[in-house]
Amino acid sequence: MENIIFIAPSATGKSTQSKMLVEKYNYNHLSTGNLLRKEISKNTPLANDIKKIIDAGNLVSDEIVTELLEIELKKLSGPFVLDGYPRNISQAKKLELILKKLNLKIGHVIYIDIKLDEAIKRIKGRLTCPQCNKVYNTHNNVMKPKHDNICDQCLIKLIVRPDDNEEAYKKRYNIFINETKPLLEYYKQKGILNVIEDPFYPEEAFNKVEKIIL
Ligand SMILES: [Zn+2]
């Protein structure tokens, strides 16, 4: 199995697709958000730096994210799916350097394309656990909590994140589309870009993903 990068605006279900790859094909799921959260939970000097940056409402630098990614990639055995990184060409080039050093390569970049109005419908079903940050979605069966409005792991009530509203999402979506356009062109020229159009059901999208990777 070859290594994969998922690129998609939020609410397209790329974390669901990643999860399905983990379950069916033993992929390692690398999400930069999760790497940061995992690091913060340790009591290291780097963890404290990251916490300060996030608490101040700033974005964690590319250098820190790449460093965490490199540490994680070194530990891996088996294929990986990268979710949420790279976001721009500068990050893509940093990633290439790391992969080269570790003698790894990306087989497929998969872009999940979703129209803005469809994405908004889904964003309205998003629920987040205030304790472990796990994201659920009442609009699809794979991401539904086992019990209505309750986190499967923490057994506490789920919340709607304040930035999961239509206006905030529209803004994020437009920024994302503008930021990633050059990135998609970059991977297209390398001949590894695949585009999946608007997958409503996770199973249907997964069939398309399997066609690409198998
Ligand atoms: Zn939880």
Tab-separated table of C-alpha atoms and ligand atoms in Angstrom:
chain	number	residue	atom	x	y	z
A	1	MET	CA	0.000	0.000	0.000
A	2	GLU	CA	1.278	3.432	-0.912
A	3	ASN	CA	1.301	6.507	1.311
A	4	ILE	CA	-1.538	8.985	0.873
A	5	ILE	CA	-2.202	12.672	1.445
A	6	PHE	CA	-5.829	13.766	1.872
A	7	ILE	CA	-6.592	17.358	0.980
A	8	ALA	CA	-10.117	18.631	1.584
A	9	PRO	CA	-12.027	21.424	3.275
A	10	SER	CA	-13.394	20.459	6.689
A	11	ALA	CA	-16.758	18.637	6.732
A	12	THR	CA	-15.918	16.487	3.683
A	13	GLY	CA	-15.371	13.478	5.882
A	14	LYS	CA	-11.658	13.049	5.236
A	15	SER	CA	-11.126	11.920	8.809
A	16	THR	CA	-13.852	9.294	8.259
A	17	GLN	CA	-12.044	8.113	5.119
A	18	SER	CA	-8.757	8.003	7.025
A	19	LYS	CA	-10.388	5.970	9.770
A	20	MET	CA	-11.721	3.489	7.208
A	21	LEU	CA	-8.215	3.097	5.747
A	22	VAL	CA	-6.863	2.417	9.238
A	23	GLU	CA	-9.508	-0.227	9.893
A	24	LYS	CA	-9.460	-2.023	6.544
A	25	TYR	CA	-5.839	-1.677	5.401
A	26	ASN	CA	-3.873	-0.966	8.602
A	27	TYR	CA	-2.872	2.520	7.560
A	28	ASN	CA	-1.322	4.831	10.131
A	29	HIS	CA	-3.441	7.964	10.419
A	30	LEU	CA	-1.340	11.107	10.835
A	31	SER	CA	-3.327	14.228	11.560
A	32	THR	CA	-1.318	17.300	12.512
A	33	GLY	CA	-4.119	18.408	14.847
A	34	ASN	CA	-3.855	15.108	16.723
A	35	LEU	CA	-0.041	15.265	16.781
A	36	LEU	CA	-0.217	18.703	18.400
A	37	ARG	CA	-2.809	17.593	20.936
A	38	LYS	CA	-0.769	14.494	21.766
A	39	GLU	CA	2.388	16.562	22.264
A	40	ILE	CA	0.594	19.073	24.492
A	41	SER	CA	-0.569	16.279	26.786
A	42	LYS	CA	3.096	15.507	27.584
A	43	ASN	CA	5.004	17.637	30.034
A	44	THR	CA	7.928	18.638	27.813
A	45	PRO	CA	9.417	22.086	27.093
A	46	LEU	CA	8.115	21.780	23.509
A	47	ALA	CA	4.641	20.944	24.832
A	48	ASN	CA	4.663	24.111	26.939
A	49	ASP	CA	5.756	26.216	23.949
A	50	ILE	CA	2.960	24.816	21.791
A	51	LYS	CA	0.415	25.387	24.549
A	52	LYS	CA	1.463	29.042	24.899
A	53	ILE	CA	1.140	29.616	21.136
A	54	ILE	CA	-2.307	28.024	20.924
A	55	ASP	CA	-3.575	29.716	24.085
A	56	ALA	CA	-2.575	33.081	22.597
A	57	GLY	CA	-4.736	32.257	19.581
A	58	ASN	CA	-1.778	31.938	17.211
A	59	LEU	CA	-0.959	29.276	14.641
A	60	VAL	CA	1.776	26.812	15.502
A	61	SER	CA	4.740	27.394	13.178
A	62	ASP	CA	5.550	25.127	10.250
A	63	GLU	CA	8.861	24.311	11.940
A	64	ILE	CA	7.180	22.805	15.011
A	65	VAL	CA	4.580	20.905	12.990
A	66	THR	CA	7.240	19.505	10.661
A	67	GLU	CA	9.409	18.503	13.591
A	68	LEU	CA	6.540	16.556	15.193
A	69	LEU	CA	5.705	14.976	11.872
A	70	GLU	CA	9.271	13.843	11.330
A	71	ILE	CA	9.462	12.267	14.794
A	72	GLU	CA	6.192	10.429	14.122
A	73	LEU	CA	7.164	9.285	10.611
A	74	LYS	CA	10.418	7.827	11.947
A	75	LYS	CA	8.472	5.578	14.332
A	76	LEU	CA	6.045	4.240	11.720
A	77	SER	CA	5.890	0.849	10.184
A	78	GLY	CA	3.411	0.381	7.358
A	79	PRO	CA	1.733	2.913	5.089
A	80	PHE	CA	0.413	6.261	6.341
A	81	VAL	CA	-2.364	8.640	5.461
A	82	LEU	CA	-1.608	12.286	6.081
A	83	ASP	CA	-4.608	14.444	6.913
A	84	GLY	CA	-4.478	18.240	7.354
A	85	TYR	CA	-0.939	18.673	6.066
A	86	PRO	CA	0.474	20.103	3.818
A	87	ARG	CA	-1.765	23.151	3.421
A	88	ASN	CA	0.452	25.108	1.045
A	89	ILE	CA	3.427	24.662	-1.243
A	90	SER	CA	5.958	25.730	1.358
A	91	GLN	CA	4.755	22.931	3.659
A	92	ALA	CA	4.683	20.490	0.743
A	93	LYS	CA	8.354	21.199	0.060
A	94	LYS	CA	9.254	20.745	3.744
A	95	LEU	CA	7.409	17.443	3.721
A	96	GLU	CA	9.314	16.323	0.658
A	97	LEU	CA	12.636	16.975	2.385
A	98	ILE	CA	11.622	14.891	5.416
A	99	LEU	CA	10.339	12.039	3.278
A	100	LYS	CA	13.514	12.023	1.230
A	101	LYS	CA	15.606	11.831	4.408
A	102	LEU	CA	13.530	8.888	5.647
A	103	ASN	CA	13.444	7.222	2.248
A	104	LEU	CA	9.657	7.451	2.035
A	105	LYS	CA	7.374	8.710	-0.715
A	106	ILE	CA	3.804	9.762	-1.405
A	107	GLY	CA	1.917	7.521	-3.828
A	108	HIS	CA	-1.362	9.423	-4.114
A	109	VAL	CA	-2.728	12.816	-3.242
A	110	ILE	CA	-6.515	12.650	-2.933
A	111	TYR	CA	-8.529	15.845	-3.068
A	112	ILE	CA	-12.112	15.589	-1.853
A	113	ASP	CA	-14.121	18.244	-3.626
A	114	ILE	CA	-17.268	19.576	-1.997
A	115	LYS	CA	-19.526	22.468	-2.959
A	116	LEU	CA	-19.996	25.182	-0.359
A	117	ASP	CA	-23.750	24.670	0.194
A	118	GLU	CA	-23.339	20.911	0.658
A	119	ALA	CA	-20.504	21.485	3.125
A	120	ILE	CA	-22.665	23.887	5.122
A	121	LYS	CA	-25.402	21.258	5.430
A	122	ARG	CA	-22.862	18.904	6.985
A	123	ILE	CA	-21.250	21.459	9.243
A	124	LYS	CA	-24.639	21.860	10.887
A	125	GLY	CA	-24.476	18.217	12.022
A	126	ARG	CA	-21.073	18.542	13.673
A	127	LEU	CA	-20.722	17.883	17.388
A	128	THR	CA	-17.497	18.000	19.384
A	129	CYS	CA	-16.501	16.488	22.716
A	130	PRO	CA	-15.346	19.319	25.003
A	131	GLN	CA	-13.000	16.923	26.809
A	132	CYS	CA	-11.198	14.794	24.164
A	133	ASN	CA	-11.988	17.008	21.113
A	134	LYS	CA	-13.315	14.084	19.107
A	135	VAL	CA	-15.582	15.271	16.285
A	136	TYR	CA	-18.897	13.534	15.553
A	137	ASN	CA	-21.410	14.148	12.800
A	138	THR	CA	-25.086	13.323	12.999
A	139	HIS	CA	-25.258	13.457	9.173
A	140	ASN	CA	-23.361	10.233	8.661
A	141	ASN	CA	-23.550	6.831	10.271
A	142	VAL	CA	-19.814	6.289	10.641
A	143	MET	CA	-19.361	9.485	12.623
A	144	LYS	CA	-22.524	9.384	14.718
A	145	PRO	CA	-22.007	8.994	18.476
A	146	LYS	CA	-23.237	5.632	19.824
A	147	HIS	CA	-25.699	7.431	22.070
A	148	ASP	CA	-27.322	10.721	21.021
A	149	ASN	CA	-25.214	13.728	21.987
A	150	ILE	CA	-22.825	11.734	24.211
A	151	CYS	CA	-19.077	11.170	23.622
A	152	ASP	CA	-18.356	7.435	23.122
A	153	GLN	CA	-15.130	7.683	25.130
A	154	CYS	CA	-15.781	10.293	27.822
A	155	LEU	CA	-19.531	9.695	28.259
A	156	ILE	CA	-20.153	13.424	28.562
A	157	LYS	CA	-22.421	15.728	26.578
A	158	LEU	CA	-21.213	16.870	23.146
A	159	ILE	CA	-21.208	20.536	22.163
A	160	VAL	CA	-21.511	22.586	18.959
A	161	ARG	CA	-18.197	24.384	18.511
A	162	PRO	CA	-18.664	28.150	18.240
A	163	ASP	CA	-16.792	28.207	14.912
A	164	ASP	CA	-19.134	25.562	13.439
A	165	ASN	CA	-21.603	28.151	12.206
A	166	GLU	CA	-22.429	29.115	8.647
A	167	GLU	CA	-20.612	32.458	8.507
A	168	ALA	CA	-17.404	31.219	10.125
A	169	TYR	CA	-17.426	28.115	7.942
A	170	LYS	CA	-17.885	30.136	4.725
A	171	LYS	CA	-14.855	32.204	5.648
A	172	ARG	CA	-12.718	29.122	6.399
A	173	TYR	CA	-13.892	27.413	3.214
A	174	ASN	CA	-12.942	30.345	0.999
A	175	ILE	CA	-9.532	30.718	2.631
A	176	PHE	CA	-8.963	26.991	2.202
A	177	ILE	CA	-9.902	26.992	-1.490
A	178	ASN	CA	-7.606	29.927	-2.231
A	179	GLU	CA	-4.732	28.462	-0.223
A	180	THR	CA	-4.890	24.989	-1.696
A	181	LYS	CA	-5.430	25.845	-5.373
A	182	PRO	CA	-1.675	26.241	-6.006
A	183	LEU	CA	-1.013	23.101	-3.933
A	184	LEU	CA	-3.344	21.028	-6.118
A	185	GLU	CA	-1.606	22.365	-9.227
A	186	TYR	CA	1.738	21.415	-7.638
A	187	TYR	CA	0.695	17.777	-7.110
A	188	LYS	CA	-1.043	17.637	-10.490
A	189	GLN	CA	2.237	18.458	-12.169
A	190	LYS	CA	3.867	15.646	-10.229
A	191	GLY	CA	1.218	13.332	-11.654
A	192	ILE	CA	-0.107	12.075	-8.297
A	193	LEU	CA	-3.282	14.174	-7.862
A	194	ASN	CA	-6.688	12.442	-7.766
A	195	VAL	CA	-9.963	14.296	-7.332
A	196	ILE	CA	-13.079	12.730	-5.797
A	197	GLU	CA	-16.271	14.666	-6.464
A	198	ASP	CA	-18.735	15.391	-3.697
A	199	PRO	CA	-19.093	12.026	-1.937
A	200	PHE	CA	-22.261	12.034	0.160
A	201	TYR	CA	-22.062	8.571	1.688
A	202	PRO	CA	-18.767	7.614	3.337
A	203	GLU	CA	-18.975	4.095	1.817
A	204	GLU	CA	-19.390	5.538	-1.665
A	205	ALA	CA	-16.405	7.835	-1.180
A	206	PHE	CA	-14.385	4.930	0.208
A	207	ASN	CA	-15.049	2.891	-2.948
A	208	LYS	CA	-13.529	5.716	-4.931
A	209	VAL	CA	-10.544	5.885	-2.589
A	210	GLU	CA	-10.011	2.135	-2.946
A	211	LYS	CA	-10.072	2.417	-6.752
A	212	ILE	CA	-7.203	4.895	-6.468
A	213	ILE	CA	-5.026	2.979	-4.006
A	214	LEU	CA	-5.530	-0.641	-5.051
B	1	ZN	ZN	-14.706	12.681	24.568
